[in-house]
JSON list of C-alpha atoms in Angstrom, two decimals:
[
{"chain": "A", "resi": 1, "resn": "UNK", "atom": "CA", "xyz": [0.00, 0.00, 0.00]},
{"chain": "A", "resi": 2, "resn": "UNK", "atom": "CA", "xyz": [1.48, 3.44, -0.64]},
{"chain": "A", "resi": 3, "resn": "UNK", "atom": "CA", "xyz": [2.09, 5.70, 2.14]},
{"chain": "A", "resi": 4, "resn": "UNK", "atom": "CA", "xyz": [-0.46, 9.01, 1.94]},
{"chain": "A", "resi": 5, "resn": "UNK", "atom": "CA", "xyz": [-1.37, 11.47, 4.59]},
{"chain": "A", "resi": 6, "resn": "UNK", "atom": "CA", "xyz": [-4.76, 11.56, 5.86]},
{"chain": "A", "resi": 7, "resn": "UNK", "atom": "CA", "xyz": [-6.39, 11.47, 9.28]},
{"chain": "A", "resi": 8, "resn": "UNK", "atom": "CA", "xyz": [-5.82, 8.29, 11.64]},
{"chain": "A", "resi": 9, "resn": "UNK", "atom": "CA", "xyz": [-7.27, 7.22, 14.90]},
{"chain": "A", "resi": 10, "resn": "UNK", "atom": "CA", "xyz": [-5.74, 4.12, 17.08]},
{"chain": "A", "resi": 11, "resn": "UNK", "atom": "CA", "xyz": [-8.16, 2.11, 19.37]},
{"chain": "A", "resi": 12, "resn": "UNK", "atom": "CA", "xyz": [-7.19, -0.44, 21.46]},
{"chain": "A", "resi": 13, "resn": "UNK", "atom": "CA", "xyz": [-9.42, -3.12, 23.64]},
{"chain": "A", "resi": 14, "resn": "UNK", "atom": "CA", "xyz": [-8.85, -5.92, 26.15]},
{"chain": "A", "resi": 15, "resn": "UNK", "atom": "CA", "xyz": [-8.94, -9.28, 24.18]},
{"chain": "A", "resi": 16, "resn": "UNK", "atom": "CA", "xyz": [-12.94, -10.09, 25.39]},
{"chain": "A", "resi": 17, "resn": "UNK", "atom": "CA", "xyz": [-15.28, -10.71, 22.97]},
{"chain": "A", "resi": 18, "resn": "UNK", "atom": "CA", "xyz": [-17.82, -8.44, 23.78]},
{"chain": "A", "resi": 19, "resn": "UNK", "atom": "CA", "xyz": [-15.40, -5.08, 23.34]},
{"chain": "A", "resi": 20, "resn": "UNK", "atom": "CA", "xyz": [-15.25, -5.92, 19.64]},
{"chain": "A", "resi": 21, "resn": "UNK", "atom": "CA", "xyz": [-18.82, -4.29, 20.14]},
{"chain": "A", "resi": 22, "resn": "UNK", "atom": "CA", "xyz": [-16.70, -1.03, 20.79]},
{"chain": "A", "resi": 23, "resn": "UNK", "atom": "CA", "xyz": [-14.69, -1.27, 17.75]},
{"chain": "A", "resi": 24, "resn": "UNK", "atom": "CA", "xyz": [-17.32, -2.17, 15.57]},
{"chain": "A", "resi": 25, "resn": "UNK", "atom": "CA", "xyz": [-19.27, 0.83, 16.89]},
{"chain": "A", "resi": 26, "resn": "UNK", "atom": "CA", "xyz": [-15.98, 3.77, 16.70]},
{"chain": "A", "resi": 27, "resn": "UNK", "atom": "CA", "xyz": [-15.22, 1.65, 12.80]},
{"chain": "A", "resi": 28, "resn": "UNK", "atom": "CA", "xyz": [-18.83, 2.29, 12.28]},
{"chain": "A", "resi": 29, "resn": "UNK", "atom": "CA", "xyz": [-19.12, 6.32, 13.00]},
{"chain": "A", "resi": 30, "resn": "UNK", "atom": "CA", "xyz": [-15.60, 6.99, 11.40]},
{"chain": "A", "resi": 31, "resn": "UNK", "atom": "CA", "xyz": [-17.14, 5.06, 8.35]},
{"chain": "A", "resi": 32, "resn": "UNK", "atom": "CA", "xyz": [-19.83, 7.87, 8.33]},
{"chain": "A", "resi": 33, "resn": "UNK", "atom": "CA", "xyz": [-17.30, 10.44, 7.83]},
{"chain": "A", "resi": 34, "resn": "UNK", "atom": "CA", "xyz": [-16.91, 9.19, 4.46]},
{"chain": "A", "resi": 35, "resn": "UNK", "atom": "CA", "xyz": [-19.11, 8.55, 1.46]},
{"chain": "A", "resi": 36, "resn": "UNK", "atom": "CA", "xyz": [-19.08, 4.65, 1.59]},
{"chain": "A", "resi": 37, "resn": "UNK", "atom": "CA", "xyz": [-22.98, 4.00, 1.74]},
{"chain": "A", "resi": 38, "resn": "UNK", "atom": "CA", "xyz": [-24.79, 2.40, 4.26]},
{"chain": "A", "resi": 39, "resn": "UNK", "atom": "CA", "xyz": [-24.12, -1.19, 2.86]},
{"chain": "A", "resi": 40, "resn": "UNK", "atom": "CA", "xyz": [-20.66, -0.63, 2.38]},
{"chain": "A", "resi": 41, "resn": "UNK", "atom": "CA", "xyz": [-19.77, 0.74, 5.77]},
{"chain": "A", "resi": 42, "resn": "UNK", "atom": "CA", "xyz": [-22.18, -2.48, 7.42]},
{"chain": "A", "resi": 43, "resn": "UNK", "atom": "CA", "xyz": [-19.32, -4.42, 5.15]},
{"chain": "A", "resi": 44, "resn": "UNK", "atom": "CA", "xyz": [-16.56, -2.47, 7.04]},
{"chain": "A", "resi": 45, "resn": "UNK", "atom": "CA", "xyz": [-18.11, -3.24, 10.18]},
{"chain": "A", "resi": 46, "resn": "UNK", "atom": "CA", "xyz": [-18.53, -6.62, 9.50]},
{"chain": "A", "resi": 47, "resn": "UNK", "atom": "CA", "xyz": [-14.93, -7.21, 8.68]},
{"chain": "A", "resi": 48, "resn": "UNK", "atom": "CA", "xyz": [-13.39, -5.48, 11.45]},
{"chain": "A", "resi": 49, "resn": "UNK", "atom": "CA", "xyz": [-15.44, -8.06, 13.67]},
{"chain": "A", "resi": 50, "resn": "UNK", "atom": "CA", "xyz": [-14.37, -11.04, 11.69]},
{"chain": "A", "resi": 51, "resn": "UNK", "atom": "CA", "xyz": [-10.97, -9.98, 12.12]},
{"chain": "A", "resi": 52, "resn": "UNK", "atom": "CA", "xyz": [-10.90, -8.78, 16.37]},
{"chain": "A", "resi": 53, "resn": "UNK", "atom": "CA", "xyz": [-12.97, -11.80, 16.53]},
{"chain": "A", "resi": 54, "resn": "UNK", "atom": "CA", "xyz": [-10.10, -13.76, 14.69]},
{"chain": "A", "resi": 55, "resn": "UNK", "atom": "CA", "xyz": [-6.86, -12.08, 16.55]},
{"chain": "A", "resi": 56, "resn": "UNK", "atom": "CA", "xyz": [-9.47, -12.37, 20.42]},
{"chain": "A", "resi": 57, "resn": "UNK", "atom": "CA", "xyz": [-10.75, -16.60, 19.62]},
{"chain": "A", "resi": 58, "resn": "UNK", "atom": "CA", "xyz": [-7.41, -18.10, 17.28]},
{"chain": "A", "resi": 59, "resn": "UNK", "atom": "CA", "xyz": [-4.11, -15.62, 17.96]},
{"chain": "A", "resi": 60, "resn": "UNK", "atom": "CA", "xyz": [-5.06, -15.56, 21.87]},
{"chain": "A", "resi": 61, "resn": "UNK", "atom": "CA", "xyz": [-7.21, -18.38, 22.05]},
{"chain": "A", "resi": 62, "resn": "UNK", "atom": "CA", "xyz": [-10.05, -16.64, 23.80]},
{"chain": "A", "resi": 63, "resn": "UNK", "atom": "CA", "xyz": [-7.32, -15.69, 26.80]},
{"chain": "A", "resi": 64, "resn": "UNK", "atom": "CA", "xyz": [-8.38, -12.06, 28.14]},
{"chain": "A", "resi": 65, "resn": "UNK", "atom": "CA", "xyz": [-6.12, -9.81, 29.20]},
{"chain": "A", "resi": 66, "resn": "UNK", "atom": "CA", "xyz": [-3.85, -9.15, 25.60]},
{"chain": "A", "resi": 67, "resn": "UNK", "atom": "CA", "xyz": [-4.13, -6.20, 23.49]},
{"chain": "A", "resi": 68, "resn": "UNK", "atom": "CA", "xyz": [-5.83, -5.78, 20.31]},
{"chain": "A", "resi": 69, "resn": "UNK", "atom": "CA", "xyz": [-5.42, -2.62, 18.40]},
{"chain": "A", "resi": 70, "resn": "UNK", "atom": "CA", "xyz": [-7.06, -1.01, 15.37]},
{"chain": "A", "resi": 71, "resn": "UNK", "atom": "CA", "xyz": [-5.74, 1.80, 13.13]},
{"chain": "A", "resi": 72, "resn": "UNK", "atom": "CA", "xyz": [-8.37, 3.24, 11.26]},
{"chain": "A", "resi": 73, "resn": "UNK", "atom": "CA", "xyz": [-6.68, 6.17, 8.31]},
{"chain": "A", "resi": 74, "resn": "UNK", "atom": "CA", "xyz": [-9.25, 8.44, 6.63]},
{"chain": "A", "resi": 75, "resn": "UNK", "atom": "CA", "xyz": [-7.15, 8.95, 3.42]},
{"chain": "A", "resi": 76, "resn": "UNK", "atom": "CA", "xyz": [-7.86, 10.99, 0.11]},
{"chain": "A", "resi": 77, "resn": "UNK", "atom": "CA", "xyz": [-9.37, 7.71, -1.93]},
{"chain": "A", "resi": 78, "resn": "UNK", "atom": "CA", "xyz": [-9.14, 5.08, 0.54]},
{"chain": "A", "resi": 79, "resn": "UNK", "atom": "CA", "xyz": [-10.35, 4.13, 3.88]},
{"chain": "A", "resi": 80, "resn": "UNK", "atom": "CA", "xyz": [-7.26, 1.48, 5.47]},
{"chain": "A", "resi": 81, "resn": "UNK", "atom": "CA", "xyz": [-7.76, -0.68, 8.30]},
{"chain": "A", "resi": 82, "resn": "UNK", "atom": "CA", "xyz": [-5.22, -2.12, 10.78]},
{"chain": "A", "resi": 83, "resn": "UNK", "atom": "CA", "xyz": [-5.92, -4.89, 13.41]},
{"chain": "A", "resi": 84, "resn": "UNK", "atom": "CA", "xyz": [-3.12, -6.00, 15.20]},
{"chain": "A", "resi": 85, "resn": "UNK", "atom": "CA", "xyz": [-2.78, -8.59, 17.65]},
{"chain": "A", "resi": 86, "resn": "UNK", "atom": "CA", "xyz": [0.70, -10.18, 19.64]},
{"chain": "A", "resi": 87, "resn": "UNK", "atom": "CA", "xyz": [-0.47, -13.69, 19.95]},
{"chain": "A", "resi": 88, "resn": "UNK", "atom": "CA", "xyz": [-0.38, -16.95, 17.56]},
{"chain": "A", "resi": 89, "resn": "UNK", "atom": "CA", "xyz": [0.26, -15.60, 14.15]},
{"chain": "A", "resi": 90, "resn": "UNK", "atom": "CA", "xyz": [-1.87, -16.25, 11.44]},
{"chain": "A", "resi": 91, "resn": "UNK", "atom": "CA", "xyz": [-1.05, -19.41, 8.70]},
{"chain": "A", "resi": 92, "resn": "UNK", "atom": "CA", "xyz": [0.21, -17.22, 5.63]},
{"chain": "A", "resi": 93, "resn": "UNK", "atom": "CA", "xyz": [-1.23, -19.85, 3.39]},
{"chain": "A", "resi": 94, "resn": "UNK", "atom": "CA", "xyz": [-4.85, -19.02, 4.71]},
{"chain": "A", "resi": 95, "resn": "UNK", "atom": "CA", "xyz": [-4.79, -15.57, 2.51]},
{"chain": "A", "resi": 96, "resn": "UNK", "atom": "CA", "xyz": [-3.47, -17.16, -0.43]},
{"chain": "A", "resi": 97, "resn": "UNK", "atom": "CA", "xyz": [-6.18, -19.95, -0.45]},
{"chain": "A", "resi": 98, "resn": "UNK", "atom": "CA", "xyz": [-9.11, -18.31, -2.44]},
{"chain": "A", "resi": 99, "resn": "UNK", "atom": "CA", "xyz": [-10.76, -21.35, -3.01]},
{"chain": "A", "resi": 100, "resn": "UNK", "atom": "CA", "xyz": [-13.71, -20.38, -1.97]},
{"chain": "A", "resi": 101, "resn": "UNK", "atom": "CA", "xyz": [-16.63, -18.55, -2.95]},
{"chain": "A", "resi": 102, "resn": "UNK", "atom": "CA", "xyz": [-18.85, -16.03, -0.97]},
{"chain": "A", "resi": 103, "resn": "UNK", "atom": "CA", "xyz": [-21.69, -14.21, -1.97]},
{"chain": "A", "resi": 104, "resn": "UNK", "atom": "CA", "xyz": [-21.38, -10.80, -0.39]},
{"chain": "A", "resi": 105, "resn": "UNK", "atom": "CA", "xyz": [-24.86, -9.95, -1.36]},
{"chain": "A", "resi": 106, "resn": "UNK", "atom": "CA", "xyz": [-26.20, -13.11, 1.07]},
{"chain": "A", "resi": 107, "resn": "UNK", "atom": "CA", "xyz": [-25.96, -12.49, 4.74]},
{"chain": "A", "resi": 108, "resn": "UNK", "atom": "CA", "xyz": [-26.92, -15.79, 5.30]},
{"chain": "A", "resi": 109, "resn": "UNK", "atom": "CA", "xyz": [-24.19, -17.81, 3.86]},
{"chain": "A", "resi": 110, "resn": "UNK", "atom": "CA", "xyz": [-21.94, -14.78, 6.54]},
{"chain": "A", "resi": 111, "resn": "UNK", "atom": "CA", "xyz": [-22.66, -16.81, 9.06]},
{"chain": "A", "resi": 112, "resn": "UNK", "atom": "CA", "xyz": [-21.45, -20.11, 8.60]},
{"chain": "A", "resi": 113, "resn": "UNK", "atom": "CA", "xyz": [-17.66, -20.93, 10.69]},
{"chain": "A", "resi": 114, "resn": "UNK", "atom": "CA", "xyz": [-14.36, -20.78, 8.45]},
{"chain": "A", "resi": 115, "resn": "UNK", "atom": "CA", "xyz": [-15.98, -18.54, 6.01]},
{"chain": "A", "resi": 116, "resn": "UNK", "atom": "CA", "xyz": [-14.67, -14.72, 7.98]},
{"chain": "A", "resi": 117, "resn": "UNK", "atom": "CA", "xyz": [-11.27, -14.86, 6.35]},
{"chain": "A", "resi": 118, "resn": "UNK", "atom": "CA", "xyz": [-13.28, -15.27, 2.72]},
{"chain": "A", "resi": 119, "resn": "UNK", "atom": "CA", "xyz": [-15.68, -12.63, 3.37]},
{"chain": "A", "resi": 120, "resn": "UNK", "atom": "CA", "xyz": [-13.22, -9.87, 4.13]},
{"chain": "A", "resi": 121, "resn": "UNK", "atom": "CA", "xyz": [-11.51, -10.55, 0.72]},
{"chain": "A", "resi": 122, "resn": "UNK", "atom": "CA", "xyz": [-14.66, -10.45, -1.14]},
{"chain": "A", "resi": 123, "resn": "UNK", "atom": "CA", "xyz": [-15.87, -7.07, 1.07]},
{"chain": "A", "resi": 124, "resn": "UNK", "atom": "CA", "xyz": [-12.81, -5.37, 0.88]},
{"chain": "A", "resi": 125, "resn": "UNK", "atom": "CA", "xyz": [-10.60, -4.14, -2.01]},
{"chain": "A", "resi": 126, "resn": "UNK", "atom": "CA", "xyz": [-7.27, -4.83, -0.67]},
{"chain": "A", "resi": 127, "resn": "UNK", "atom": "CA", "xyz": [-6.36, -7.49, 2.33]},
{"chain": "A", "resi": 128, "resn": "UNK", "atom": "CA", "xyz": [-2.39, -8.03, 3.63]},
{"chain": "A", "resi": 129, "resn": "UNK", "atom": "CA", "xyz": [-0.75, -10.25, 6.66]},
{"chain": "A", "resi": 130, "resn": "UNK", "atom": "CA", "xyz": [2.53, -9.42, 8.17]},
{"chain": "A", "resi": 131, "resn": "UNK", "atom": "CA", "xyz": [4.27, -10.27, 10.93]},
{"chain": "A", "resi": 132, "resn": "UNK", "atom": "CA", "xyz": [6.54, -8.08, 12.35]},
{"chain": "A", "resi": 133, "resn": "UNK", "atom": "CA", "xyz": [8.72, -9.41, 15.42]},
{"chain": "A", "resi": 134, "resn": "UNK", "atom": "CA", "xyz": [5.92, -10.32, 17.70]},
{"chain": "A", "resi": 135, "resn": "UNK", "atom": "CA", "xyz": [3.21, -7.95, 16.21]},
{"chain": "A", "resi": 136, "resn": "UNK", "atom": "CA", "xyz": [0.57, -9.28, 13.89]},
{"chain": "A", "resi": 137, "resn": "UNK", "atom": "CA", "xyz": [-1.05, -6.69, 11.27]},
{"chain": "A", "resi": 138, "resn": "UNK", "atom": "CA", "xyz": [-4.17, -7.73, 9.25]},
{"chain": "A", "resi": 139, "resn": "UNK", "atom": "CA", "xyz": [-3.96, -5.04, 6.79]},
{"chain": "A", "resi": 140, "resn": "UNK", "atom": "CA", "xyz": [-7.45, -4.21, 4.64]},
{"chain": "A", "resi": 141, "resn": "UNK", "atom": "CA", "xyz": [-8.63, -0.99, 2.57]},
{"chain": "A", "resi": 142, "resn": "UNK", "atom": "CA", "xyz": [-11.49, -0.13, 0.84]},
{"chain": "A", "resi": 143, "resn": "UNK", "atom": "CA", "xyz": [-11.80, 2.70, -1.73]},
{"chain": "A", "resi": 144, "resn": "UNK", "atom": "CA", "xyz": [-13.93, 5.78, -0.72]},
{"chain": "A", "resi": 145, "resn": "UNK", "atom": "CA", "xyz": [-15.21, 8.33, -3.41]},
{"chain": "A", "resi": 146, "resn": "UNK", "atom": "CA", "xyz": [-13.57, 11.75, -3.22]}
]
């Protein structure tokens, strides 16, 4: 992703399950700062929960007590999204396996386990791993009009 100035807010919760609540709530009113539309930014939302959800239940397996922080950037064309965790990094080879469909119009088939990682790459435009030292990044964007 290229590096472009914009605004940026950091949040940070406990690793419990029901804080992702809070981040899904802060993700959701920066959202409205933009001119994603009301389906789009329920997308966002939904993929910031997959992903706490992911870095709280399989990088601390469910353990309270660890951080998880999000980076949202409000940039010219682009709204970027950073959840990072310091627990049991993610297989790489889960991003790369595409194998399998979603329809992101059908909220129903959302809701079935081992699908979050899918979702997010069919909601968003852009979706990255790394691993740096300890810290885990799942990196996603999503264009915005200007």
């Amino acid at each position: 992703m290229t590096e472009e100035k914009g605004q940026a807010v950091r949040l940070e919760i406990d690793s419990e399950l029901a804080n992702t609540t809070l981040i899904a709530m802060a993700v959701r009113g920066l959202c409205a700062m933009t001119t994603l539309s009301p389906v789009e930014v329920n997308r966002v939302e939904l993929c910031v929960v997959e992903i706490v959800n992911n870095a709280i239940e399989h990088a601390y397996g469910n353990e309270k007590g660890h951080k998880v922080e999000v980076g949202v950037s409000l940039l010219k064309n682009s709204l970027m999204l950073t959840i990072s965790d310091w627990g049991k990094p993610m297989d790489q080879g889960k991003l790369s396996n595409r194998d399998f469909s979603v329809d992101p119009d059908d909220p129903a088939a959302w809701l079935c386990s081992g699908r979050g990682l899918p979702i997010v790459q069919s909601l968003m435009d852009n979706v990255e791993y790394q691993t740096d030292g300890d810290k885990n990044s799942f990196i996603m964007s999503k264009q915005i009009r200007s």
